[in-house]
Short mmCIF file of C-alpha atoms and ligand atoms in Angstrom, two decimals:
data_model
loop_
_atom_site.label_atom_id
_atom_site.label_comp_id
_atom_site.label_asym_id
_atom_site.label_seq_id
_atom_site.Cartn_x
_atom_site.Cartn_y
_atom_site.Cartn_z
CA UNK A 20 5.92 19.17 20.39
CA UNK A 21 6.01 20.23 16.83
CA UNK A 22 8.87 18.52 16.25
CA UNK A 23 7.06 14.87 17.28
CA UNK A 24 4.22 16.02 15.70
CA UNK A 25 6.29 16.24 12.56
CA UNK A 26 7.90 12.90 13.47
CA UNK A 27 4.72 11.11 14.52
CA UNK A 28 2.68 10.04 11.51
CA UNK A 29 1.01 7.54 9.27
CA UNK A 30 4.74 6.24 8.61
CA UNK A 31 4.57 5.23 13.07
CA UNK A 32 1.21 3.57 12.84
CA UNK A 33 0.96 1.55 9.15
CA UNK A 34 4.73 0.70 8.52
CA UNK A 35 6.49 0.20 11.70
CA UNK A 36 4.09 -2.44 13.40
CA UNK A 37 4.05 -4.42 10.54
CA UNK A 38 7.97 -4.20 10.01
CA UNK A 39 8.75 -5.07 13.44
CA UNK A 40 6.45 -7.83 13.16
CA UNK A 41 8.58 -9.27 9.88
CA UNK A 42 11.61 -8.48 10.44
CA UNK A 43 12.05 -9.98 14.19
CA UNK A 44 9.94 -8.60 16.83
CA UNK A 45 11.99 -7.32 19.26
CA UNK A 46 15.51 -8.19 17.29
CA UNK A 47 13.96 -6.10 15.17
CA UNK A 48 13.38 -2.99 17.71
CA UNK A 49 17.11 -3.12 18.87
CA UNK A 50 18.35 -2.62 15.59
CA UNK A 51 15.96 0.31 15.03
CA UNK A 52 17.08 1.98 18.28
CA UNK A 53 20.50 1.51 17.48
CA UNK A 54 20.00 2.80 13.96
CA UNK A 55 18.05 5.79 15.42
CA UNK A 56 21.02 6.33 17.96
CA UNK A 57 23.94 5.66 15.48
CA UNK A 58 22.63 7.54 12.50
CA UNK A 59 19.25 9.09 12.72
CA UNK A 60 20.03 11.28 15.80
CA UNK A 61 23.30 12.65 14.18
CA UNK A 62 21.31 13.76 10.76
CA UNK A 63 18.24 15.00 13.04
CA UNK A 64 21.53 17.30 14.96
CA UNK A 65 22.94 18.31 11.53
CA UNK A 66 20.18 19.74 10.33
CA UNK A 67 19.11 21.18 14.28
CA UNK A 68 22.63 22.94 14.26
CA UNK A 69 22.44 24.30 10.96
CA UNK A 70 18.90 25.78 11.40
CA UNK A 71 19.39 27.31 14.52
CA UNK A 72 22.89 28.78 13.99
CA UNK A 73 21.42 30.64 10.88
CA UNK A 74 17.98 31.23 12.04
CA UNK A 75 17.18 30.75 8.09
CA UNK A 76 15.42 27.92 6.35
CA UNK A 77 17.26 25.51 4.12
CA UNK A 78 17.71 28.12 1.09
CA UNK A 79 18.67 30.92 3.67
CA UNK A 80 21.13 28.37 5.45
CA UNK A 81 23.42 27.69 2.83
CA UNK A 82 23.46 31.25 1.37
CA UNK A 83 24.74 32.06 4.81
CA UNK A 84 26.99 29.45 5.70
CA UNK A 85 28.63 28.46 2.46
CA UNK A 86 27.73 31.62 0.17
CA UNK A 87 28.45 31.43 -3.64
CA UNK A 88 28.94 27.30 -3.53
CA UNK A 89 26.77 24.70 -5.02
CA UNK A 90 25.75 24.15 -1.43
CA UNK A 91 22.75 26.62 -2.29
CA UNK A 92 21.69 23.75 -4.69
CA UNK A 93 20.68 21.19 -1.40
CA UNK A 94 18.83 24.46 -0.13
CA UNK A 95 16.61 24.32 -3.46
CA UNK A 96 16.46 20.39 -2.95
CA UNK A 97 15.23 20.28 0.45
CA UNK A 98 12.52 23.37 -0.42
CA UNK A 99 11.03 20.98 -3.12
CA UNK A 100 10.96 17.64 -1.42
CA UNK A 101 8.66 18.38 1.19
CA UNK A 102 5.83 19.31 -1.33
CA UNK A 103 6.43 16.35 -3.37
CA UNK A 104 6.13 14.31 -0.18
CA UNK A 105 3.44 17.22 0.94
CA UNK A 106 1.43 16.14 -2.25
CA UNK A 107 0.82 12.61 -2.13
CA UNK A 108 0.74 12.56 2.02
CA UNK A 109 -2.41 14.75 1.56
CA UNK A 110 -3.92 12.43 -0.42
CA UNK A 111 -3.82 9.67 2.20
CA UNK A 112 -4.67 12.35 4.75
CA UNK A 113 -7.50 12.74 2.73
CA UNK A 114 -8.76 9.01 2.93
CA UNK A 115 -8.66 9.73 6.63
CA UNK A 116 -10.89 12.30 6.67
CA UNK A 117 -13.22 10.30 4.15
CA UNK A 118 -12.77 7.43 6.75
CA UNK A 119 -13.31 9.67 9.62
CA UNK A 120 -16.25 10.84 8.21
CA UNK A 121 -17.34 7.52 7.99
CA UNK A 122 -16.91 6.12 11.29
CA UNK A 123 -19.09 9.58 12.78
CA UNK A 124 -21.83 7.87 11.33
CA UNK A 125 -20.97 4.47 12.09
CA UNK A 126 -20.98 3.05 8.76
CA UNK A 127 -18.44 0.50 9.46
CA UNK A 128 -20.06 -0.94 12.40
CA UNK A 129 -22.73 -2.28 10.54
CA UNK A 130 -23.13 -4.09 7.88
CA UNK A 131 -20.90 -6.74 5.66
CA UNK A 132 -18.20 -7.65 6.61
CA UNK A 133 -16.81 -7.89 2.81
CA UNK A 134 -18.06 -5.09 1.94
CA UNK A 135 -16.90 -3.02 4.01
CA UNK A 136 -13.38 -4.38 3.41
CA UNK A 137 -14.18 -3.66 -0.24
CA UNK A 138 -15.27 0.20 0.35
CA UNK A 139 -11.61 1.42 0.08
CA UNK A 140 -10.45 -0.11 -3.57
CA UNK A 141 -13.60 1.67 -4.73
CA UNK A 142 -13.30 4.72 -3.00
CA UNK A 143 -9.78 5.38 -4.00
CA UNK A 144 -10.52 4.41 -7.85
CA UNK A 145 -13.53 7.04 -7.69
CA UNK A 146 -12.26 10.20 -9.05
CA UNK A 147 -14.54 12.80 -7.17
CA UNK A 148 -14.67 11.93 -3.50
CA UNK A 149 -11.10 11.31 -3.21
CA UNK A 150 -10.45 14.58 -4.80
CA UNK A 151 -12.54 16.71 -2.69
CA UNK A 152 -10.79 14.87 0.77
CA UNK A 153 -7.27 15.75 -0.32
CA UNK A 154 -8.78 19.15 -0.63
CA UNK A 155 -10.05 19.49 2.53
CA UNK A 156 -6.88 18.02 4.01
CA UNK A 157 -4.64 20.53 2.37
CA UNK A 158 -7.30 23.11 3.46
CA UNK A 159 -6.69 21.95 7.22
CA UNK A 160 -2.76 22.14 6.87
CA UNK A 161 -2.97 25.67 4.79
CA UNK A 162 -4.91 27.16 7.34
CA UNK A 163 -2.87 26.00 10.34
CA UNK A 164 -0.31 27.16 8.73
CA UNK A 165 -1.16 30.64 7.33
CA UNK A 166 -2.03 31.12 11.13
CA UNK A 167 1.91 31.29 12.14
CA UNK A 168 4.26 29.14 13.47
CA UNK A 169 3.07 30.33 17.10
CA UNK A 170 -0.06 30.52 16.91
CA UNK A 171 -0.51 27.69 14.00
CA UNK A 172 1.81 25.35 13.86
CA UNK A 173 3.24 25.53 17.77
CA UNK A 174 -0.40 25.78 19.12
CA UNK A 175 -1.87 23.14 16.81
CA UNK A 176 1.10 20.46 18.01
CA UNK A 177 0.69 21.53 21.48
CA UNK A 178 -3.06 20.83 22.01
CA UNK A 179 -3.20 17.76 20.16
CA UNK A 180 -0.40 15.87 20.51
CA UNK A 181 -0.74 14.97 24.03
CA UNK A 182 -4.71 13.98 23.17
CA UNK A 183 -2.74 12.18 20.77
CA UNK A 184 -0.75 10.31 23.11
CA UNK A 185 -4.31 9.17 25.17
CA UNK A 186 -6.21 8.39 22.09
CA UNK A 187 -3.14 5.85 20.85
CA UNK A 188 -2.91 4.19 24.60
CA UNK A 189 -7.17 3.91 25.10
CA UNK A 190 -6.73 1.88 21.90
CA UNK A 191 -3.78 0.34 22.86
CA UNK A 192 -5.65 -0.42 26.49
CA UNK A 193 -8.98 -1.73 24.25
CA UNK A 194 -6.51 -3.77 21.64
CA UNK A 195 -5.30 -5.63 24.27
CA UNK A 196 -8.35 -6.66 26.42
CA UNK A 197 -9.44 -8.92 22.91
CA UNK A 198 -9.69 -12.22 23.37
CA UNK A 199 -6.78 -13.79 20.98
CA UNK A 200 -4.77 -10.61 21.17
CA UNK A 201 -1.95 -12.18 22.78
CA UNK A 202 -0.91 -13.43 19.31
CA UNK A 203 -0.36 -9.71 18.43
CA UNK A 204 1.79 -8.92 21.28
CA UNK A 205 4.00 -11.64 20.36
CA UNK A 206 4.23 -10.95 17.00
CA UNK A 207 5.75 -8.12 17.84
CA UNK A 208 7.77 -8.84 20.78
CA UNK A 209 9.15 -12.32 20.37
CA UNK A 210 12.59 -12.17 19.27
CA UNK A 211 13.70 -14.05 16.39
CA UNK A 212 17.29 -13.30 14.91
CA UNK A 213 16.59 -15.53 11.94
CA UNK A 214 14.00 -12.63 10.63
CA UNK A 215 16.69 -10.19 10.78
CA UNK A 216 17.80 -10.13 7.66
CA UNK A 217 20.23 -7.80 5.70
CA UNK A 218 16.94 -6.18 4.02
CA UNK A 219 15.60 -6.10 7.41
CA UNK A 220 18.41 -4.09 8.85
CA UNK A 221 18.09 -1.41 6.35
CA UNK A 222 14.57 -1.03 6.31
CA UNK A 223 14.64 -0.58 10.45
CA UNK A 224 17.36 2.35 9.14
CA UNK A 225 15.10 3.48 6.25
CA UNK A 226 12.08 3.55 8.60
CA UNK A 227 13.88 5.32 11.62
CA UNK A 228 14.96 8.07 9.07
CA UNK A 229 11.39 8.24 7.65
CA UNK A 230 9.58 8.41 10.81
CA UNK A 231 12.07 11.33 12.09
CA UNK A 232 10.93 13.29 8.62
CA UNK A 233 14.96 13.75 8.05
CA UNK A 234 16.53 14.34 5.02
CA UNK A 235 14.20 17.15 3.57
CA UNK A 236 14.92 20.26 5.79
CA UNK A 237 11.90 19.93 7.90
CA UNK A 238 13.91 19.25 10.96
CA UNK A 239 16.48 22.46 10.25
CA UNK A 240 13.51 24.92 9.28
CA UNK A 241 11.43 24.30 12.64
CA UNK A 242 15.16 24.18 14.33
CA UNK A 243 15.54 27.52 12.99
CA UNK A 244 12.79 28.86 14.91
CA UNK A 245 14.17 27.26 18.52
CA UNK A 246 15.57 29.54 20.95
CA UNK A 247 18.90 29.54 21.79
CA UNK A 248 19.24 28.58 25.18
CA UNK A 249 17.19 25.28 24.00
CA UNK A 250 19.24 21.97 23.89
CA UNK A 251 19.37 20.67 20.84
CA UNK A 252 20.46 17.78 22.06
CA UNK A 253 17.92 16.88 24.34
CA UNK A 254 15.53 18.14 21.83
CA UNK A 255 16.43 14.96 19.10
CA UNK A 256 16.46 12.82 21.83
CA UNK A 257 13.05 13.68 23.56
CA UNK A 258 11.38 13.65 19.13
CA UNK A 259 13.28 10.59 18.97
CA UNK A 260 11.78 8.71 21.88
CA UNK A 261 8.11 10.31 21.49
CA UNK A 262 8.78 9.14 18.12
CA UNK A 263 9.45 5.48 18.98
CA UNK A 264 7.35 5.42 21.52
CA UNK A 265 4.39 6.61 19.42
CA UNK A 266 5.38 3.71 17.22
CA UNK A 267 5.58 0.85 19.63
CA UNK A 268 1.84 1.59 21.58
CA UNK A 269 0.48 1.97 17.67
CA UNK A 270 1.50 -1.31 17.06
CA UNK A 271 -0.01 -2.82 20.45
CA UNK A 272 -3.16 -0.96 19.63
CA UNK A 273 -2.93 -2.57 16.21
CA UNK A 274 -1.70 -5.93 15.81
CA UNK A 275 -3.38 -7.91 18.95
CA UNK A 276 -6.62 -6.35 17.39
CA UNK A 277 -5.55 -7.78 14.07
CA UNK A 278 -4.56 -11.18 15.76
CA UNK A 279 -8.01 -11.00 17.50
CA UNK A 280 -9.88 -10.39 14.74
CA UNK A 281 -7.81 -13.71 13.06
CA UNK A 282 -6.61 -12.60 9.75
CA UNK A 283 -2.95 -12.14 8.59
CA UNK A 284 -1.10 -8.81 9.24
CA UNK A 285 -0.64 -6.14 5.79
CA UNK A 286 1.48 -3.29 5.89
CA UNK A 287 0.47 0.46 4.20
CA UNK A 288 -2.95 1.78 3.37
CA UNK A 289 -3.98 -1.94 3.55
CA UNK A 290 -3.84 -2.46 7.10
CA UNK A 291 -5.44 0.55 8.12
CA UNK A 292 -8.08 1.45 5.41
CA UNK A 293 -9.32 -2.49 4.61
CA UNK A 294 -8.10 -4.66 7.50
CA UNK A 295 -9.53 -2.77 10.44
CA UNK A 296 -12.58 -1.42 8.95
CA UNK A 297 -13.47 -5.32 8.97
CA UNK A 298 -12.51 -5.65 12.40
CA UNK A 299 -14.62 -2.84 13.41
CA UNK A 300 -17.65 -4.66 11.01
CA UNK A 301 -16.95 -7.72 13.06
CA UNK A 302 -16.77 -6.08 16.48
CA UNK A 303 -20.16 -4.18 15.16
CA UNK A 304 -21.87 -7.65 15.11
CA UNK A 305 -21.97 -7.93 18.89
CA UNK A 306 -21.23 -4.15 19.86
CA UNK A 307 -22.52 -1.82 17.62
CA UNK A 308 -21.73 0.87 20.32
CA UNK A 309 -18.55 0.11 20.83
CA UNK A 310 -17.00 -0.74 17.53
CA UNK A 311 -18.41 2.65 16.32
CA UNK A 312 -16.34 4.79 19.08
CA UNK A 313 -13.38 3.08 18.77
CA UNK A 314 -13.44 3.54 14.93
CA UNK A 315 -13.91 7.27 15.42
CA UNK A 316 -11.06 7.77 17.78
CA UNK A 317 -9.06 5.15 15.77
CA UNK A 318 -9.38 7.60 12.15
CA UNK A 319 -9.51 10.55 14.49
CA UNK A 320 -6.06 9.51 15.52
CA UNK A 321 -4.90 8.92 11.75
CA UNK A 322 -6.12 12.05 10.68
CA UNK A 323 -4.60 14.03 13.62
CA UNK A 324 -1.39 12.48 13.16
CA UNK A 325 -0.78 13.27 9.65
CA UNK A 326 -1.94 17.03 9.72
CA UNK A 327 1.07 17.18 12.44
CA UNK A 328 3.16 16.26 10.08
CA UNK A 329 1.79 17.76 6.81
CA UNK A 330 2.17 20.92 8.32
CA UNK A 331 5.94 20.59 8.86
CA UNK A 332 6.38 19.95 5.46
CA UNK A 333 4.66 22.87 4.17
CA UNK A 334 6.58 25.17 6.21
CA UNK A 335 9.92 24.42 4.51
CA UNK A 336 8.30 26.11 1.43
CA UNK A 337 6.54 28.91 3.13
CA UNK A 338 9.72 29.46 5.22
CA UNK A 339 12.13 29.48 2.05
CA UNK A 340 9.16 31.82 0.14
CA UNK A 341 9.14 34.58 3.06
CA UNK A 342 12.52 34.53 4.00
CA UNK A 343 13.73 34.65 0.37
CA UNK A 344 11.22 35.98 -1.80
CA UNK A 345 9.63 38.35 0.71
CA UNK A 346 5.68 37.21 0.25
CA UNK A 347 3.75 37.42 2.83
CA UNK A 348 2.85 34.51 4.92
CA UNK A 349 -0.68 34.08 3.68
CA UNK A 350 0.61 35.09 -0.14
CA UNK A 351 3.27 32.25 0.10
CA UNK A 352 0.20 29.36 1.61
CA UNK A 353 -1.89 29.84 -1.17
CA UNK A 354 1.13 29.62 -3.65
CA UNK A 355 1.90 26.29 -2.34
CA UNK A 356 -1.57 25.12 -1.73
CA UNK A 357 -1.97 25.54 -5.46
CA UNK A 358 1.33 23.90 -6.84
CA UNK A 359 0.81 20.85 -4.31
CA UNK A 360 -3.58 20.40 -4.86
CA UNK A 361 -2.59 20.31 -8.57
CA UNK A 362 0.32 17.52 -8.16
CA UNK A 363 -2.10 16.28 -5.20
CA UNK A 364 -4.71 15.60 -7.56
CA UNK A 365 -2.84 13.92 -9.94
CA UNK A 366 -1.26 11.30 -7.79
CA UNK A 367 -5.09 11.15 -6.59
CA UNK A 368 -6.24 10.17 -9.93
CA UNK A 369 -3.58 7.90 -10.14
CA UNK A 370 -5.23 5.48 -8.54
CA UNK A 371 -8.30 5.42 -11.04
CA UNK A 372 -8.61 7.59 -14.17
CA UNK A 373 -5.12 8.08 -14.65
CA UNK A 374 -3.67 4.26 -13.67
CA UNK A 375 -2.30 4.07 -16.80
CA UNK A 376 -0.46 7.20 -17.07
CA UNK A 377 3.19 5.73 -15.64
CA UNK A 378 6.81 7.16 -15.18
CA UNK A 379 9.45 4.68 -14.94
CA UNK A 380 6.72 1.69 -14.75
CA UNK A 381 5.25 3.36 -11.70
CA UNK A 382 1.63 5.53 -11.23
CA UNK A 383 2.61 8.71 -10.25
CA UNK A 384 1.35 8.36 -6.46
CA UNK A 385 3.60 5.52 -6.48
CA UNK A 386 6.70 7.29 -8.21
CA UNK A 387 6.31 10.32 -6.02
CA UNK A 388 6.42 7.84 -2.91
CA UNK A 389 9.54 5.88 -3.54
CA UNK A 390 11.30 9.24 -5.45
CA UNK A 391 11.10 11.21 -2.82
CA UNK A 392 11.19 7.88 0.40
CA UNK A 393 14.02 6.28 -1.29
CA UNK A 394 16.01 8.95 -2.99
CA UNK A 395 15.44 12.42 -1.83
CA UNK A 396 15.15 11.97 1.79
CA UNK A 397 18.59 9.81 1.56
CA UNK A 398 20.22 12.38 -0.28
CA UNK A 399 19.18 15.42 1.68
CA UNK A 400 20.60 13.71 4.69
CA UNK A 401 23.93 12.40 3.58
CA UNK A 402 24.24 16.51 2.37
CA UNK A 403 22.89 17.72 5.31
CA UNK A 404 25.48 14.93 7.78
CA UNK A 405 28.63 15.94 5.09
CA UNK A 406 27.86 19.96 5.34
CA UNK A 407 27.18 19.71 9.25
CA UNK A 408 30.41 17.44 9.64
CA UNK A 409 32.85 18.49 7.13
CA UNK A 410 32.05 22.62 5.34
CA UNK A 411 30.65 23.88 8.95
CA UNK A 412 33.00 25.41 11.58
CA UNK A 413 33.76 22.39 14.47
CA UNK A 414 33.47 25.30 17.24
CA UNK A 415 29.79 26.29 15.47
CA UNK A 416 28.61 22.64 15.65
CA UNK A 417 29.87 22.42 19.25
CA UNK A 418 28.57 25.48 20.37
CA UNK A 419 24.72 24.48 18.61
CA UNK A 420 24.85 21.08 19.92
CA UNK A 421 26.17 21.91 23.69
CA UNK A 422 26.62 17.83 24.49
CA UNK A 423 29.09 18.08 27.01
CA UNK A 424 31.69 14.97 26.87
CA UNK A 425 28.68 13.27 24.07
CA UNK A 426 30.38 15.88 21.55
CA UNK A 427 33.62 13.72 20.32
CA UNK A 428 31.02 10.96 19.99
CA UNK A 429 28.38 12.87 18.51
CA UNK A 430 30.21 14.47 15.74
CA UNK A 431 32.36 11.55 14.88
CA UNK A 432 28.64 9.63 14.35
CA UNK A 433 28.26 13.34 12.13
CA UNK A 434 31.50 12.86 10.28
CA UNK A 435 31.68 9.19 9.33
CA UNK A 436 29.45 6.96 10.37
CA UNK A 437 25.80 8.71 9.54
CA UNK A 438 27.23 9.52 6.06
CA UNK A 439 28.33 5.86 5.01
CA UNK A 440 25.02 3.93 6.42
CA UNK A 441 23.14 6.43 4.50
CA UNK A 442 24.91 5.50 1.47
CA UNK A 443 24.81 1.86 2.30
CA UNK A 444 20.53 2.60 2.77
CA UNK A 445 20.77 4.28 -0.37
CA UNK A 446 22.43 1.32 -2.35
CA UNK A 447 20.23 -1.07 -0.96
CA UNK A 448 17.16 0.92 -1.81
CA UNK A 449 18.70 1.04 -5.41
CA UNK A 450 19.64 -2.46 -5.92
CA UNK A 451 17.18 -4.33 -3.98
N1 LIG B 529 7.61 11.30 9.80
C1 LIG B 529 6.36 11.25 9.15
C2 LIG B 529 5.72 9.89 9.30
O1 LIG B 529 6.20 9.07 10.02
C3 LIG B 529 6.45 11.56 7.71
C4 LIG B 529 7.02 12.90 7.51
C5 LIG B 529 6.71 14.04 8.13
C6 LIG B 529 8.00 13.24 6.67
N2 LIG B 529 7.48 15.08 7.67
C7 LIG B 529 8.26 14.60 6.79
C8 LIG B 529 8.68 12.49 5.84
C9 LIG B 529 9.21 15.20 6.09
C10 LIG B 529 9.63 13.09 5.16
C11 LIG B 529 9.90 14.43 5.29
O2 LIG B 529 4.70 9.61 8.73
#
């Protein structure tokens, strides 16, 4: 459950609807599942097998494994990734709760229409309010996480993700009773190869890899904590299809409603922060009632979603800090809550005060994003596939992985064929 939880976030229910939708409906879905098959699913059991055979975090991992080597250098990697990503997630988290907040008091179910469309762009430009959200979302993920990986992280994912799960398919269920939704449904089910582009190919590869949080030891730290007589192969496979899953009844609960509402489909903060507070404002013309509920459990859901995966990132740290540097659990929280409010803020301020500060022609919110989305993560994972596949002992792999007759397939996939799409993502990312 932690492991979806980690998996399932803002990346399932703003990017993949809206990708599917452009890059081929259901032509588009194939080549996602086969990408998460063929090359997701092999990284997700490199980093599973290295995790659990040590029992360490990333740093831990390689000291044990490959002592003395440069190795140690993708266990530093993979502890500071995650808080980049941890930094600038928690500021969208934070227009969730803002959002959330919100909707309890049914502020987008009445009124303009415009105007409530308009409330984001100023929010986010405002320096204060934003700032004191991605507080209180870091405050939500520190304190989950100071509480253990039992009784904080394991509980947390445990209880909510199945009320995750009902929320999504009540909205999914509402989405779909709209008159004009049908639009949205085949938007994102008709199949048309002509979409399916080169570009579209890799993002469905980019965005399976994304939405499986691979690439930045997230996946081998909670994998160090999993028992051994656990599959580890079932266990990618069940995150996997949650995963997907999660994605695909997101994206019926969004785009029919989008359809209904008759306006053109955005992807990112866009479509959820300005595109359906207006539906909601429209739906709040006839049903005040109604349109306020569903915009509750609709943030509700947002919110939920991302702690469950902020939380997954900030473990890597605390892991690496504990295991490493022997602080205490709660000594090692506060650490990081400090180092990621402060680069937090800054990417928070980004989008007002501080638009004009710019690395490489980007705001930093923006050059944290695609540093750590386009680089990093890629990286990590081609490390992670080549040290699982080529420095680690066959028989360890095997005996992590237990697939039966899947293991020839499996660890060919590990060898060769993970490693050179990643690059090929990678190159594509960089070029295009
Ligand atoms: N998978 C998450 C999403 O879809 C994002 C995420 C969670 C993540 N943990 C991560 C991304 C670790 C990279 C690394 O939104």
């Amino acid at each position: 459950m932690a492991m979806a939880g980690s998996a399932i976030g803002l990346g399932n229910i703003w990017r993949f609807p809206y990708m599917v939708g452009q890059g081929g409906g259901s032509a588009f879905i194939i080549v996602y599942l086969l990408s998460t098959l063929l090359i997701s699913l092999p990284i997700f059991l490199s980093e599973a097998a290295i995790g659990r055979k040590t029992h360490k975090s990333t740093f831990g991992a390689m000291q044990r494994l490959a002592p003395g080597t440069p190795w140690r250098w993708l266990g530093l990697l993979t502890v500071i990734s995650p808080l980049i990503i941890l930094s600038y997630y928690s500021v969208v988290g934070g227009w969730s709760v803002e959002f959330l907040l919100k909707s309890l008091t049914f502020s987008f179910s009445s009124g303009d229409e415009a105007q409530i469309m308009g409330f984001f762009g100023s929010f986010i430009s405002s320096p204060w309010g934003p700032l004191a959200c991605h507080t209180a979302f870091l405050g939500i993920c520190t304190l989950i996480v100071v509480a253990g990986v039992k009784k904080g992280i394991e509980k947390f994912s445990t209880w909510t993700m199945p009320v995750l799960f009902l929320l999504v398919v009540f909205l999914m269920v509402y989405a779909l009773t709209l008159p004009g939704s049908k639009a949205g449904v085949d938007y994102l089910l008709k199949p048309d190869f002509s979409k399916l582009t080169a570009s579209a190919v890799a993002s469905a590869m980019g965005q399976s890899f994304f939405s499986l949080s691979l690439g930045v030891g997230t996946i081998l730290t909670y994998a160090s904590y999993v028992h051994e007589k656990e599959n580890l192969l079932t266990t990618g496979l069940g995150t996997a299809g949650f995963d997907l899953l999660f994605a695909l009844i997101a994206g019926f609960a969004v785009m029919p409603a989008v359809f209904a509402a008759g306006i053109e489909p955005a992807a990112g903060p866009g479509l959820v922060f300005e595109t359906l507070p207006y539906i909601f404002a429209k739906m709040g013309a006839s049903t005040p009632w109604l349109s306020g509920v569903v915009s509750i459990l609709f943030f509700l859901t947002i919110l939920v979603a991302a702690v469950s995966s902020a939380i997954s990132m900030l473990e890597v740290g605390v892991a690496y800090l504990v295991e490493e540097k022997n602080f205490s659990r709660t000594k090692a929280v506060c650490v990081l809550f400090a180092g990621c409010w402060l680069l937090g803020a800054l990417c928070s301020l980004s989008f007002g005060p501080l638009a004009n500060v710019k690395i490489l022609g980007e705001t930093l919110f923006s050059f944290c994003d695609k540093l750590t989305s386009n680089f990093l993560m890629a990286f990590g994972g081609l490390l992670f596939t080549l040290f699982a596949g080529w420095r680690m002992k066959k028989a360890d792999v095997r005996g992590e992985l237990r697939a039966g007759k899947a293991f020839g397939l499996l660890y060919f996939l590990i060898r060769y064929i993970a490693p050179a799409a990643i690059i090929v993502i990678f190159l594509t990312n960089l070029f295009l």
